[in-house]
PDB file of C-alpha atoms in Angstrom:
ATOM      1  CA  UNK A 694       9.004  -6.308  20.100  1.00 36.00           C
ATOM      2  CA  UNK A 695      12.313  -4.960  18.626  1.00 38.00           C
ATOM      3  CA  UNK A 696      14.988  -6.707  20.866  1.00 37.00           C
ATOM      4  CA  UNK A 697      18.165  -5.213  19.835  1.00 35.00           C
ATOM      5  CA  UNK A 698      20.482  -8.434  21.105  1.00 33.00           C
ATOM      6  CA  UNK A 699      22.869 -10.901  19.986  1.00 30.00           C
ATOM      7  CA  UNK A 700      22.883 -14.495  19.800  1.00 28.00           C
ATOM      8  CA  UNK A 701      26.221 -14.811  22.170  1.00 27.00           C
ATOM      9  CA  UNK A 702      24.364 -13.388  24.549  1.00 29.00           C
ATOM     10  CA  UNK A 703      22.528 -16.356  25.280  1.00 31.00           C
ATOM     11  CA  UNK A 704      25.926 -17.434  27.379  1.00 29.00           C
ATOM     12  CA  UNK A 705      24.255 -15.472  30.001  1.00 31.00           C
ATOM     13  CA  UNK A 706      21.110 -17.351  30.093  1.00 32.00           C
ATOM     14  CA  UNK A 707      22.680 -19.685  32.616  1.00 35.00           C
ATOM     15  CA  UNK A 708      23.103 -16.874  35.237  1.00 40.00           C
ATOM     16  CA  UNK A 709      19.924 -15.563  37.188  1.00 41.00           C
ATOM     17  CA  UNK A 710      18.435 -12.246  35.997  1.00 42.00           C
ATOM     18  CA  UNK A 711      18.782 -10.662  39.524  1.00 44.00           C
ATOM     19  CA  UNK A 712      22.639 -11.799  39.861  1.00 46.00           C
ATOM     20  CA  UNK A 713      25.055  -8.395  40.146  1.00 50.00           C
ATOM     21  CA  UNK A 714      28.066  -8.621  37.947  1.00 54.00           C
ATOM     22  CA  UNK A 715      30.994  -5.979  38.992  1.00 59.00           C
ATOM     23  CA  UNK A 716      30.588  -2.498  39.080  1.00 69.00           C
ATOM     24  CA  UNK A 717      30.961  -0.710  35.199  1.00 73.00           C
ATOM     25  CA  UNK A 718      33.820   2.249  35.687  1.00 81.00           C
ATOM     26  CA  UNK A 719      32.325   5.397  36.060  1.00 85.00           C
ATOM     27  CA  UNK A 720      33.236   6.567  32.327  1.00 87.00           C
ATOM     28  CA  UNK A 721      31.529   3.614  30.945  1.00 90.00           C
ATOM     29  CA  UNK A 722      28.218   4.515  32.869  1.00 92.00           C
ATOM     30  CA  UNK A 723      28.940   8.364  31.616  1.00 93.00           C
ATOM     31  CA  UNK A 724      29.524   7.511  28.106  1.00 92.00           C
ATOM     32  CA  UNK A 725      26.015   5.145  28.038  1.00 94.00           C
ATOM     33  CA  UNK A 726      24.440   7.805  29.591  1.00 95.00           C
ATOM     34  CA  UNK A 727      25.494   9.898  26.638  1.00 95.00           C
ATOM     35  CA  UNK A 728      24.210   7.250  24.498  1.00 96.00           C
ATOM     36  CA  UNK A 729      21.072   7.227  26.024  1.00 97.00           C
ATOM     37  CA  UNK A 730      20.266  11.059  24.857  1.00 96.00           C
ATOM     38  CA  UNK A 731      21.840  10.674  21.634  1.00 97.00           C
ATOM     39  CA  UNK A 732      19.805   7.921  20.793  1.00 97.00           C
ATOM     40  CA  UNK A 733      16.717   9.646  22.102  1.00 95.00           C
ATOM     41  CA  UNK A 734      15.705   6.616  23.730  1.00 97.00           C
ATOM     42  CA  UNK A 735      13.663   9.017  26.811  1.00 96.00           C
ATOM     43  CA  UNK A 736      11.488   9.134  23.682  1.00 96.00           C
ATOM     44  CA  UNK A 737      11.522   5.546  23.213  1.00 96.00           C
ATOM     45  CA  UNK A 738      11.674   4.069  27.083  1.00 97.00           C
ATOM     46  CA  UNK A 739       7.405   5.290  27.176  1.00 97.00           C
ATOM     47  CA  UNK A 740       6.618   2.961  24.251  1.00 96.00           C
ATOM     48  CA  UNK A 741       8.556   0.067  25.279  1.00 96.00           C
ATOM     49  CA  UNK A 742       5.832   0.440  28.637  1.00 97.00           C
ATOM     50  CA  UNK A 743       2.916   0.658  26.493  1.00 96.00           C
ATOM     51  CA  UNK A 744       3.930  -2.142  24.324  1.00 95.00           C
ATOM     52  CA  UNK A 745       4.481  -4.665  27.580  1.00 95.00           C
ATOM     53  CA  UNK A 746       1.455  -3.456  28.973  1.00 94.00           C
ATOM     54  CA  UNK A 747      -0.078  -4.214  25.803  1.00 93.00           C
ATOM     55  CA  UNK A 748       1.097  -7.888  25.450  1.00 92.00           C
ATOM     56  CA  UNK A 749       0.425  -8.104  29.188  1.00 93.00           C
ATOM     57  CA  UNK A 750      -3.167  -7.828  28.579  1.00 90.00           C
ATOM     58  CA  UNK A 751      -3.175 -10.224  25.514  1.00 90.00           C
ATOM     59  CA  UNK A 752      -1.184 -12.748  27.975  1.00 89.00           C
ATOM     60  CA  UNK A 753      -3.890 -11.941  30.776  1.00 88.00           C
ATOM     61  CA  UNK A 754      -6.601 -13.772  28.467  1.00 84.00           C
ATOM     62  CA  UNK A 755      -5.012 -16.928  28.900  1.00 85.00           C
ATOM     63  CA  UNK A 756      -2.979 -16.935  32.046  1.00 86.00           C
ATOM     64  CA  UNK A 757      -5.909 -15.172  34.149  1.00 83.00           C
ATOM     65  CA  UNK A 758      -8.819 -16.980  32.454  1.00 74.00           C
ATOM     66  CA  UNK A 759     -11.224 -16.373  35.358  1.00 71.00           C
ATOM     67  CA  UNK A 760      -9.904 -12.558  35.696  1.00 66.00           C
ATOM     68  CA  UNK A 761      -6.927 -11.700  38.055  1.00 64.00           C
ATOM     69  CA  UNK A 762      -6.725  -9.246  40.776  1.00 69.00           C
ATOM     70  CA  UNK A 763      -6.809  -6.120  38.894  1.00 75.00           C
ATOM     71  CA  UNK A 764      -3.119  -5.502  39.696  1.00 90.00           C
ATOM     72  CA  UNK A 765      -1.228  -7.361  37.077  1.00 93.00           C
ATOM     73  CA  UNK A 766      -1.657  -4.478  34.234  1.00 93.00           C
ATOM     74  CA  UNK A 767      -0.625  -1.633  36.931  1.00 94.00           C
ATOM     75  CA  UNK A 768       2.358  -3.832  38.120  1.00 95.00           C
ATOM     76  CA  UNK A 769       3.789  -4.677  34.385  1.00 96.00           C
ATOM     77  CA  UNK A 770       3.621  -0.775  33.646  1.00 96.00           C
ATOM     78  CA  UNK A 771       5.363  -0.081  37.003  1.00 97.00           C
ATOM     79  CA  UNK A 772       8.135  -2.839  35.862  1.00 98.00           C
ATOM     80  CA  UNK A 773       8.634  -1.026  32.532  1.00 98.00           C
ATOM     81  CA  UNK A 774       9.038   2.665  34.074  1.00 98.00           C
ATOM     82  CA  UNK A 775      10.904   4.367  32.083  1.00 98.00           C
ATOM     83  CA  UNK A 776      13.309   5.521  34.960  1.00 97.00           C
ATOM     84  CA  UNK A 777      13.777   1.805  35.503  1.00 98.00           C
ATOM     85  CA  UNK A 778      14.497   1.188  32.046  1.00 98.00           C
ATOM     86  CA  UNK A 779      17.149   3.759  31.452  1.00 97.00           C
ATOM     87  CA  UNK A 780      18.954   2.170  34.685  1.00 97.00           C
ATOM     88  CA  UNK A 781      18.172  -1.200  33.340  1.00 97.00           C
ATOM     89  CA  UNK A 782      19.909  -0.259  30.171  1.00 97.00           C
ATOM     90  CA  UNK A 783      22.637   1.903  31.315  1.00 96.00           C
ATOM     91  CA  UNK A 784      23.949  -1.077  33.373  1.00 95.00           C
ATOM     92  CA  UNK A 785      23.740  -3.235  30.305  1.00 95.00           C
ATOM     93  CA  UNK A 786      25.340  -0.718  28.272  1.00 96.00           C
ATOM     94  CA  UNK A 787      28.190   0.219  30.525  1.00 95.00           C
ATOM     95  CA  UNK A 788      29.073  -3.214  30.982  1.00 93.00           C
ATOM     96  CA  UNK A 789      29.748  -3.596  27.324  1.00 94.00           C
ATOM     97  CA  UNK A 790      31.421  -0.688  26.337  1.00 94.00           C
ATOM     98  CA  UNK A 791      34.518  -2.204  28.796  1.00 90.00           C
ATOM     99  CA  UNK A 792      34.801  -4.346  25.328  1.00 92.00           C
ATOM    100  CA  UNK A 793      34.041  -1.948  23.010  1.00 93.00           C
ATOM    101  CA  UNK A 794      37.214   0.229  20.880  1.00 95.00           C
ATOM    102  CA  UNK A 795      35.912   4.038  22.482  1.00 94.00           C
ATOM    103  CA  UNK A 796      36.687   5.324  18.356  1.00 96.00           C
ATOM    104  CA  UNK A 797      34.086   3.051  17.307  1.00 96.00           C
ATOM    105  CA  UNK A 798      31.561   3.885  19.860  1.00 95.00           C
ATOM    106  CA  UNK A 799      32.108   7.759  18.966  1.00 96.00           C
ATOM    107  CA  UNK A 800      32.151   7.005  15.259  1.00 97.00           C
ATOM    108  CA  UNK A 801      28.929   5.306  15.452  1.00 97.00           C
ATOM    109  CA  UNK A 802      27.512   8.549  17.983  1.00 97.00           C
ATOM    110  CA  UNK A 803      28.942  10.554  15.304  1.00 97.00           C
ATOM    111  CA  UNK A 804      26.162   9.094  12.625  1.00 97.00           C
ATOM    112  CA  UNK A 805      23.269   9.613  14.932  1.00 97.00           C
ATOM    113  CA  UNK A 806      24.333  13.143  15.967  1.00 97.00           C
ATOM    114  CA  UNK A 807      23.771  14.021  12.324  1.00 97.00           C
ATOM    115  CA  UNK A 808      20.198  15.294  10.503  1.00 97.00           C
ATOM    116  CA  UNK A 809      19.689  12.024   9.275  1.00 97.00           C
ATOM    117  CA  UNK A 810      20.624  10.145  12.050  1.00 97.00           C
ATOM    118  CA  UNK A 811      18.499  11.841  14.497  1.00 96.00           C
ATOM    119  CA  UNK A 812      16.067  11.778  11.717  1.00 97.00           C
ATOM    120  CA  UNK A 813      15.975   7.860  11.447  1.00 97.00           C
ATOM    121  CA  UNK A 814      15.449   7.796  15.196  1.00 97.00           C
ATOM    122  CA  UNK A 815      12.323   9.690  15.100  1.00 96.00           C
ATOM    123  CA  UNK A 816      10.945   7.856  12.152  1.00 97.00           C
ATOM    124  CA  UNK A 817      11.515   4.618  14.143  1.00 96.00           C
ATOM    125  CA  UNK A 818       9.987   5.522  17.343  1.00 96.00           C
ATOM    126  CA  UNK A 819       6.704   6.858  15.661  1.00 96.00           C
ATOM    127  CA  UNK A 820       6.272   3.376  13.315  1.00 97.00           C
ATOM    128  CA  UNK A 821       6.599   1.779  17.031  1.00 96.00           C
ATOM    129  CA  UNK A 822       3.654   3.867  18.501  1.00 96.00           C
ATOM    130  CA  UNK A 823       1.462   3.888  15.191  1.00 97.00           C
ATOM    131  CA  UNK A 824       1.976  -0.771  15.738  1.00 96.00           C
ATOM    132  CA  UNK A 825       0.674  -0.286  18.851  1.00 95.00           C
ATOM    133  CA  UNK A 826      -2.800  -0.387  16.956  1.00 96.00           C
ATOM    134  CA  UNK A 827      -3.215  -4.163  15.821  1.00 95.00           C
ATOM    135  CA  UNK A 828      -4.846  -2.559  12.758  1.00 97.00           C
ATOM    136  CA  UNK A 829      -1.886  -0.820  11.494  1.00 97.00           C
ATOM    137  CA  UNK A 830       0.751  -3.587  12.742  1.00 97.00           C
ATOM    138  CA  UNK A 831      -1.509  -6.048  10.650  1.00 97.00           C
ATOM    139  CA  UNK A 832      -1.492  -3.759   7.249  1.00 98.00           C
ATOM    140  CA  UNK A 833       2.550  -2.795   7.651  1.00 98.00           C
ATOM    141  CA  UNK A 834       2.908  -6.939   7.846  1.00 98.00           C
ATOM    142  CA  UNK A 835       0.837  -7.015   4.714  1.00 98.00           C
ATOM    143  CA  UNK A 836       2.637  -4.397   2.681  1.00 98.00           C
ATOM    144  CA  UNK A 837       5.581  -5.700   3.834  1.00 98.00           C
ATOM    145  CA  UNK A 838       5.001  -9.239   2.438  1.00 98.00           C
ATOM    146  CA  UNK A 839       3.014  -8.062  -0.637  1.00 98.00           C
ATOM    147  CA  UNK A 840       6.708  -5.691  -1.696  1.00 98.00           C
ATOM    148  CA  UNK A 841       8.513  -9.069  -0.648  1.00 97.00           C
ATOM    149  CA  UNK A 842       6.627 -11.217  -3.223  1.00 97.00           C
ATOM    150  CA  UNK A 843       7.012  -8.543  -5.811  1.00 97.00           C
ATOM    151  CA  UNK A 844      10.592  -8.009  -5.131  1.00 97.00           C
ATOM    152  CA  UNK A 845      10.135  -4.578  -4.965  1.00 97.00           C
ATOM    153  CA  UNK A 846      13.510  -2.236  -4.646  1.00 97.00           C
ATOM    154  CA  UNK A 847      12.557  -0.893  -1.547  1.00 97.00           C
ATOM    155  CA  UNK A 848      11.725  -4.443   0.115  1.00 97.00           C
ATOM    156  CA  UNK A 849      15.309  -5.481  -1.123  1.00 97.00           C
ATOM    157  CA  UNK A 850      16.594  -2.583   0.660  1.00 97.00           C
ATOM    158  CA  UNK A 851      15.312  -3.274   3.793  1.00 98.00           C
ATOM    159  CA  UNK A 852      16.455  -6.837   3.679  1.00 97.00           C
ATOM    160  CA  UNK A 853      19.907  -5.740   3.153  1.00 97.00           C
ATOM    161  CA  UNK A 854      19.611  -3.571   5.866  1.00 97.00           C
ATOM    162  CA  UNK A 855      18.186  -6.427   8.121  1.00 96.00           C
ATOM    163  CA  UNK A 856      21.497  -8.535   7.262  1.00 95.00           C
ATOM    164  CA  UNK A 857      23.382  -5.570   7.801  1.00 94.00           C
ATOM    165  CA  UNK A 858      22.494  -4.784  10.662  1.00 93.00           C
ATOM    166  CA  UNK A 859      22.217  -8.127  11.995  1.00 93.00           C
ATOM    167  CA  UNK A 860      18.420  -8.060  13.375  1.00 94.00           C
ATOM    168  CA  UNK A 861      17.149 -11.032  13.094  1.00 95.00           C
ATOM    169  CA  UNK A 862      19.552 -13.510  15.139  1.00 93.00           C
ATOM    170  CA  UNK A 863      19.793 -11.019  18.063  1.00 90.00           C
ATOM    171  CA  UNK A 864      16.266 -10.459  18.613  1.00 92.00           C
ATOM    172  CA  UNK A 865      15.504 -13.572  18.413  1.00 94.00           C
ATOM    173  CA  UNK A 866      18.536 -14.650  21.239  1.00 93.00           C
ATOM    174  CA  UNK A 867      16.683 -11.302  23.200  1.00 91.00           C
ATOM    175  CA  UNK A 868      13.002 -13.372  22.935  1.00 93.00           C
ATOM    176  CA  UNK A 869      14.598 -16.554  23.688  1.00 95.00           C
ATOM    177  CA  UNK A 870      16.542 -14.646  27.340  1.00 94.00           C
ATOM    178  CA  UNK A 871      13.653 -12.798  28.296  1.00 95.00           C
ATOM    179  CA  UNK A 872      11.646 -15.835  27.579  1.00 94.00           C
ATOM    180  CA  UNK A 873      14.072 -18.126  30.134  1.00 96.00           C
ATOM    181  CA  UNK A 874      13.622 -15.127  32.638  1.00 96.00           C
ATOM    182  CA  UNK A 875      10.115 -14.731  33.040  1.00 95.00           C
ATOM    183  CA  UNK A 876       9.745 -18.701  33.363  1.00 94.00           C
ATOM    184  CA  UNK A 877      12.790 -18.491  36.157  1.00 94.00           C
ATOM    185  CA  UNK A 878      10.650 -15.539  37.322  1.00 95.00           C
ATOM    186  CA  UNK A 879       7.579 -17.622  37.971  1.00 93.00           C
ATOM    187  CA  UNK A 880       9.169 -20.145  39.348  1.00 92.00           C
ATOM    188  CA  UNK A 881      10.556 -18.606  41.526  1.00 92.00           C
ATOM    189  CA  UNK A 882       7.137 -16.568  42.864  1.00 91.00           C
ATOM    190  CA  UNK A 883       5.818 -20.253  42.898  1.00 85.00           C
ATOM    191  CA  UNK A 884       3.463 -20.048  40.203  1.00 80.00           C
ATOM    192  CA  UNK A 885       3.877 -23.203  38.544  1.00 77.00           C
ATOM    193  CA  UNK A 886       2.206 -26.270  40.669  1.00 77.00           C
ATOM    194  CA  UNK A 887       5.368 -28.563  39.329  1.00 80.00           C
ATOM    195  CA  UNK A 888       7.976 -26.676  39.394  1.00 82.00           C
ATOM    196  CA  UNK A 889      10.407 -27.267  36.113  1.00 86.00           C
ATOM    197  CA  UNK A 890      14.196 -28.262  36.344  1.00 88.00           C
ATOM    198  CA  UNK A 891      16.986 -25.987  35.089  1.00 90.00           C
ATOM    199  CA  UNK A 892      17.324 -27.639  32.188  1.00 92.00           C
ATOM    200  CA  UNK A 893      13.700 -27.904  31.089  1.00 93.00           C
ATOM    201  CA  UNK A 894      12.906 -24.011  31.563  1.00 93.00           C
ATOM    202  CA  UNK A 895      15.615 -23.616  29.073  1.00 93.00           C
ATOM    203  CA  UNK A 896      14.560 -26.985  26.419  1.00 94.00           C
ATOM    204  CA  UNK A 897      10.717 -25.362  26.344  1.00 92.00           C
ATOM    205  CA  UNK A 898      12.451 -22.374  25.515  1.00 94.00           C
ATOM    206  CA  UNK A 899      14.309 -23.148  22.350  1.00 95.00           C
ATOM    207  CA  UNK A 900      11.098 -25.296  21.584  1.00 95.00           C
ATOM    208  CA  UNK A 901       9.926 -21.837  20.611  1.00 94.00           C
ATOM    209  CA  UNK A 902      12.857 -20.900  18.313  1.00 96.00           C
ATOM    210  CA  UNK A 903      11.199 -21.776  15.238  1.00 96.00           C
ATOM    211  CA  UNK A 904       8.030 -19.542  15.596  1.00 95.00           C
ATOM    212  CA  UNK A 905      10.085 -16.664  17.651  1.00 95.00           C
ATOM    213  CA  UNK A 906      12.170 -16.260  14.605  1.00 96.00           C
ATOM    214  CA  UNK A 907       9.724 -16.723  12.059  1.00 96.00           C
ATOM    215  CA  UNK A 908       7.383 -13.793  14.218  1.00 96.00           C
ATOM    216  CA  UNK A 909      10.798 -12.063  14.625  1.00 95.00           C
ATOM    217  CA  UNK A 910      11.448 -11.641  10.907  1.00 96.00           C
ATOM    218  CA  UNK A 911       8.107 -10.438  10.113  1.00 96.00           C
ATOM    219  CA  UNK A 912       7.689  -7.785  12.610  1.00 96.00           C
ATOM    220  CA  UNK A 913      10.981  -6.453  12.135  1.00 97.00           C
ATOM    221  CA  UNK A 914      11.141  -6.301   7.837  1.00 97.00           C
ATOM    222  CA  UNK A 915       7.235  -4.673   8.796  1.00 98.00           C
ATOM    223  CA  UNK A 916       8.239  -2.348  11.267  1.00 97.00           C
ATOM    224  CA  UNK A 917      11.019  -0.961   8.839  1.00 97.00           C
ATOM    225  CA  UNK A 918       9.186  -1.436   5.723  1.00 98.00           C
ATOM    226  CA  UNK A 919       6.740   1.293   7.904  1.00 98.00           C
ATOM    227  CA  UNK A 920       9.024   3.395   9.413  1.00 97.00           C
ATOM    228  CA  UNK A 921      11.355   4.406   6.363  1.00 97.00           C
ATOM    229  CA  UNK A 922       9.090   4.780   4.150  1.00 96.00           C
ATOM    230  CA  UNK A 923       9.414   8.566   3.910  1.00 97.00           C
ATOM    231  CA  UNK A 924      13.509   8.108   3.022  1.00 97.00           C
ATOM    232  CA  UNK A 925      14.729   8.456  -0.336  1.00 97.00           C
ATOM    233  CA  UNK A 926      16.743   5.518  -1.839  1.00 96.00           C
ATOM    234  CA  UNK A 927      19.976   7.857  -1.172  1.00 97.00           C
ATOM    235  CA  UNK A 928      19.345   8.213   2.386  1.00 97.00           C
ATOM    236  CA  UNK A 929      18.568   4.303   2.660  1.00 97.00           C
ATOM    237  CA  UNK A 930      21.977   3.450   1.485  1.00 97.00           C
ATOM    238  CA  UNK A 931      23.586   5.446   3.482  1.00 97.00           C
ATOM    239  CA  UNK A 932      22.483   3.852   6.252  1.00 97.00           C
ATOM    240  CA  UNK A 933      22.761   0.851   5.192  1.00 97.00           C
ATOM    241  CA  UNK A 934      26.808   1.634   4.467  1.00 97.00           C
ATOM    242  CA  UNK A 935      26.540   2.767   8.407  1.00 97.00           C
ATOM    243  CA  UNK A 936      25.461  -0.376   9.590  1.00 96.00           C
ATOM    244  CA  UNK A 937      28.010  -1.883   7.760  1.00 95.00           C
ATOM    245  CA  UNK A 938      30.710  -0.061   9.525  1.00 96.00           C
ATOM    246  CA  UNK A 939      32.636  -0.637  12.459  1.00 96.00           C
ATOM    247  CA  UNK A 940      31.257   2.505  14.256  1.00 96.00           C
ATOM    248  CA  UNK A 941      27.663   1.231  13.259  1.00 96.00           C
ATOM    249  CA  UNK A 942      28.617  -2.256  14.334  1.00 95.00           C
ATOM    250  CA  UNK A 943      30.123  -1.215  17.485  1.00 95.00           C
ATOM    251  CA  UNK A 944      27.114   0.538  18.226  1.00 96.00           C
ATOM    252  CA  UNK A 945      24.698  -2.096  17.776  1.00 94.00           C
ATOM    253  CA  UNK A 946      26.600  -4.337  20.404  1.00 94.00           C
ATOM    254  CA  UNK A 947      26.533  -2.038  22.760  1.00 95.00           C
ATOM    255  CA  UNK A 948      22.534  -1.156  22.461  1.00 95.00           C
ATOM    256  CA  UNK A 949      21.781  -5.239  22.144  1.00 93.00           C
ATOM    257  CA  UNK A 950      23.778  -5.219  25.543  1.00 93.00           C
ATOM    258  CA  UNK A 951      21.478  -2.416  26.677  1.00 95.00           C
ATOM    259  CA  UNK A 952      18.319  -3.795  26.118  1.00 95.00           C
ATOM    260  CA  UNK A 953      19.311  -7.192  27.038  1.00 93.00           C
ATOM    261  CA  UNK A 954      19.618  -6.298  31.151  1.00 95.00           C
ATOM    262  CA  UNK A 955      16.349  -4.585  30.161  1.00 96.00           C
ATOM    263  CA  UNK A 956      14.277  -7.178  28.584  1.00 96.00           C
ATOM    264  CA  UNK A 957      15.612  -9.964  31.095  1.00 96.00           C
ATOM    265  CA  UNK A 958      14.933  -8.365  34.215  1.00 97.00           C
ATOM    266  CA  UNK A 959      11.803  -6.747  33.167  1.00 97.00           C
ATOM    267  CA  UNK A 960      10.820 -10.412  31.582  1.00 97.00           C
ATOM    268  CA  UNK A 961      12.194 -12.201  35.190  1.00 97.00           C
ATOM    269  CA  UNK A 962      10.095  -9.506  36.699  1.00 97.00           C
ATOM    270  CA  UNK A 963       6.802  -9.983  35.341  1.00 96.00           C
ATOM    271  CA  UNK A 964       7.110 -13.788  35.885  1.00 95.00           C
ATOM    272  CA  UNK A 965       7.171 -12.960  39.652  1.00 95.00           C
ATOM    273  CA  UNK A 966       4.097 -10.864  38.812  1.00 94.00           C
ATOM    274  CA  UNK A 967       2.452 -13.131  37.128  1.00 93.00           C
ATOM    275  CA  UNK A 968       2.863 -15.985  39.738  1.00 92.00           C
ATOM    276  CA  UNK A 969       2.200 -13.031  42.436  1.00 90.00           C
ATOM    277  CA  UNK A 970      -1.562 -12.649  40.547  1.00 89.00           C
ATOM    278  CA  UNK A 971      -2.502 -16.425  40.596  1.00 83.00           C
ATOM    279  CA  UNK A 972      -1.657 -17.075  44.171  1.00 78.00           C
ATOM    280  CA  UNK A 973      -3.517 -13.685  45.141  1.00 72.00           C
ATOM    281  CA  UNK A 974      -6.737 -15.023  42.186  1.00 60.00           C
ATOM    282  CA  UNK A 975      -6.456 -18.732  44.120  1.00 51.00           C
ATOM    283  CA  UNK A 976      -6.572 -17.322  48.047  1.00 38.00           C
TER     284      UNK A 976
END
């Protein structure tokens, strides 16, 4: 559920997920290539599948009460590819670094080309398979609150890293996209029996806010809490002091831009999918 974006992102929410913006220069779509293998995100791209097919078959429960076709699980894992995600977020990527200073970008490369760096990107990736069990997702939320209430060091660290970073307001502008895009989605594979206005997809939206960023901030202050656990107090201030910096700020933009074209077509995707499944369960 980790969607690295930004809230000004959401000035794109009034253009349709399949629109084609103009073409990134071909050193922008080299350098986010480069991105992509620095931040080992081939390792990544498989669990971002298995977690959509994952909350695809929680969402089956209640939009496919009667059962569906037996197609919607195999369609959401073919939407979330991996070789469709790495194009998804090259675009995205590419696109952003035409606004990004190129010394920034490298400075923030720089960090993750180092042993910790690369380091921190493993830890993260194998806290993201080990939630994939509710079980463990459910005890990292609890330790995670339990250090909060205590006001333990390490939960203070994390928080400043969260603020750092700034986590919380992007994912939640990422939910709050992909959330616009798979209702547009539907629509638009006639799913809904009264079909909603412009205007409304986007009001029922932000009806969610609240609760998206109250799940946001839990999952992501667990998922950290998890995955760092094995870094000493040195090591967590360093990176803090990274994502601080204008390399490590630079950075994040351009991933959030990444994983936004990712998480709103794949989102305006499995709307269509979703409205695809009902028609096929009602004929």
């Amino acid at each position: 559920m980790l969607r690295f974006l930004c809230l000004c992102l959401l000035v794109a929410v009034g253009q349709p997920a399949h629109a084609q913006p103009r073409q990134p220069a071909p050193h922008h779509q080299q350098a986010a290539h480069v991105l992509w293998d620095v931040m080992q995100l081939d390792r990544l791209a498989p669990v971002l599948r298995d977690e959509a097919v994952a909350e695809a078959a929680d969402m089956a429960a209640t939009m496919f009460p009667r059962g569906g076709t037996g197609r919607w699980l195999r369609q959401v894992a073919a939407i979330h590819a991996p070789p469709r995600v790495q194009a998804l977020f090259t675009r995205g990527a590419s696109e952003s670094l035409s606004t990004t200073d190129p010394a920034d970008l490298q400075a923030g490369l720089a960090f993750y080309r180092t042993r910790l760096g690369q380091r921190l990107l493993a830890l993260e990736t194998t806290a993201r398979v080990a939630m994939l069990d509710k079980d463990v997702e459910a005890a990292a939320e609890a330790a995670w609150a339990q250090a909060q209430q205590r006001s333990a060091p390490r939960a203070l660290r994390i928080a400043r890293l969260i603020e750092a970073a700034d986590l919380v307001d992007p994912n939640v502008a990422g939910g709050l996209n992909a959330s616009i895009a798979f209702a547009r989605g539907f629509q638009a594979g006639s799913g809904s029996p009264m079909p909603l206005a412009e205007g409304e997809i986007i009001q029922n939206a932000w009806a969610g806010e609240p609760e998206l960023r109250a799940d946001t901030e839990r999952w992501i202050g667990a998922y950290l809490f998890l995955a760092y656990a094995s870094l000493g107090d040195r090591e967590l201030e360093a990176y803090i002091a990274f994502a601080e910096s204008s390399g490590g700020r630079a950075l994040s933009r351009v991933m959030f831009a990444g994983f936004d074209r990712v998480f709103t077509q794949t989102a305006h995707d499995m709307g269509l999918a979703a409205a695809a499944e009902m028609r096929g369960r009602q004929l």
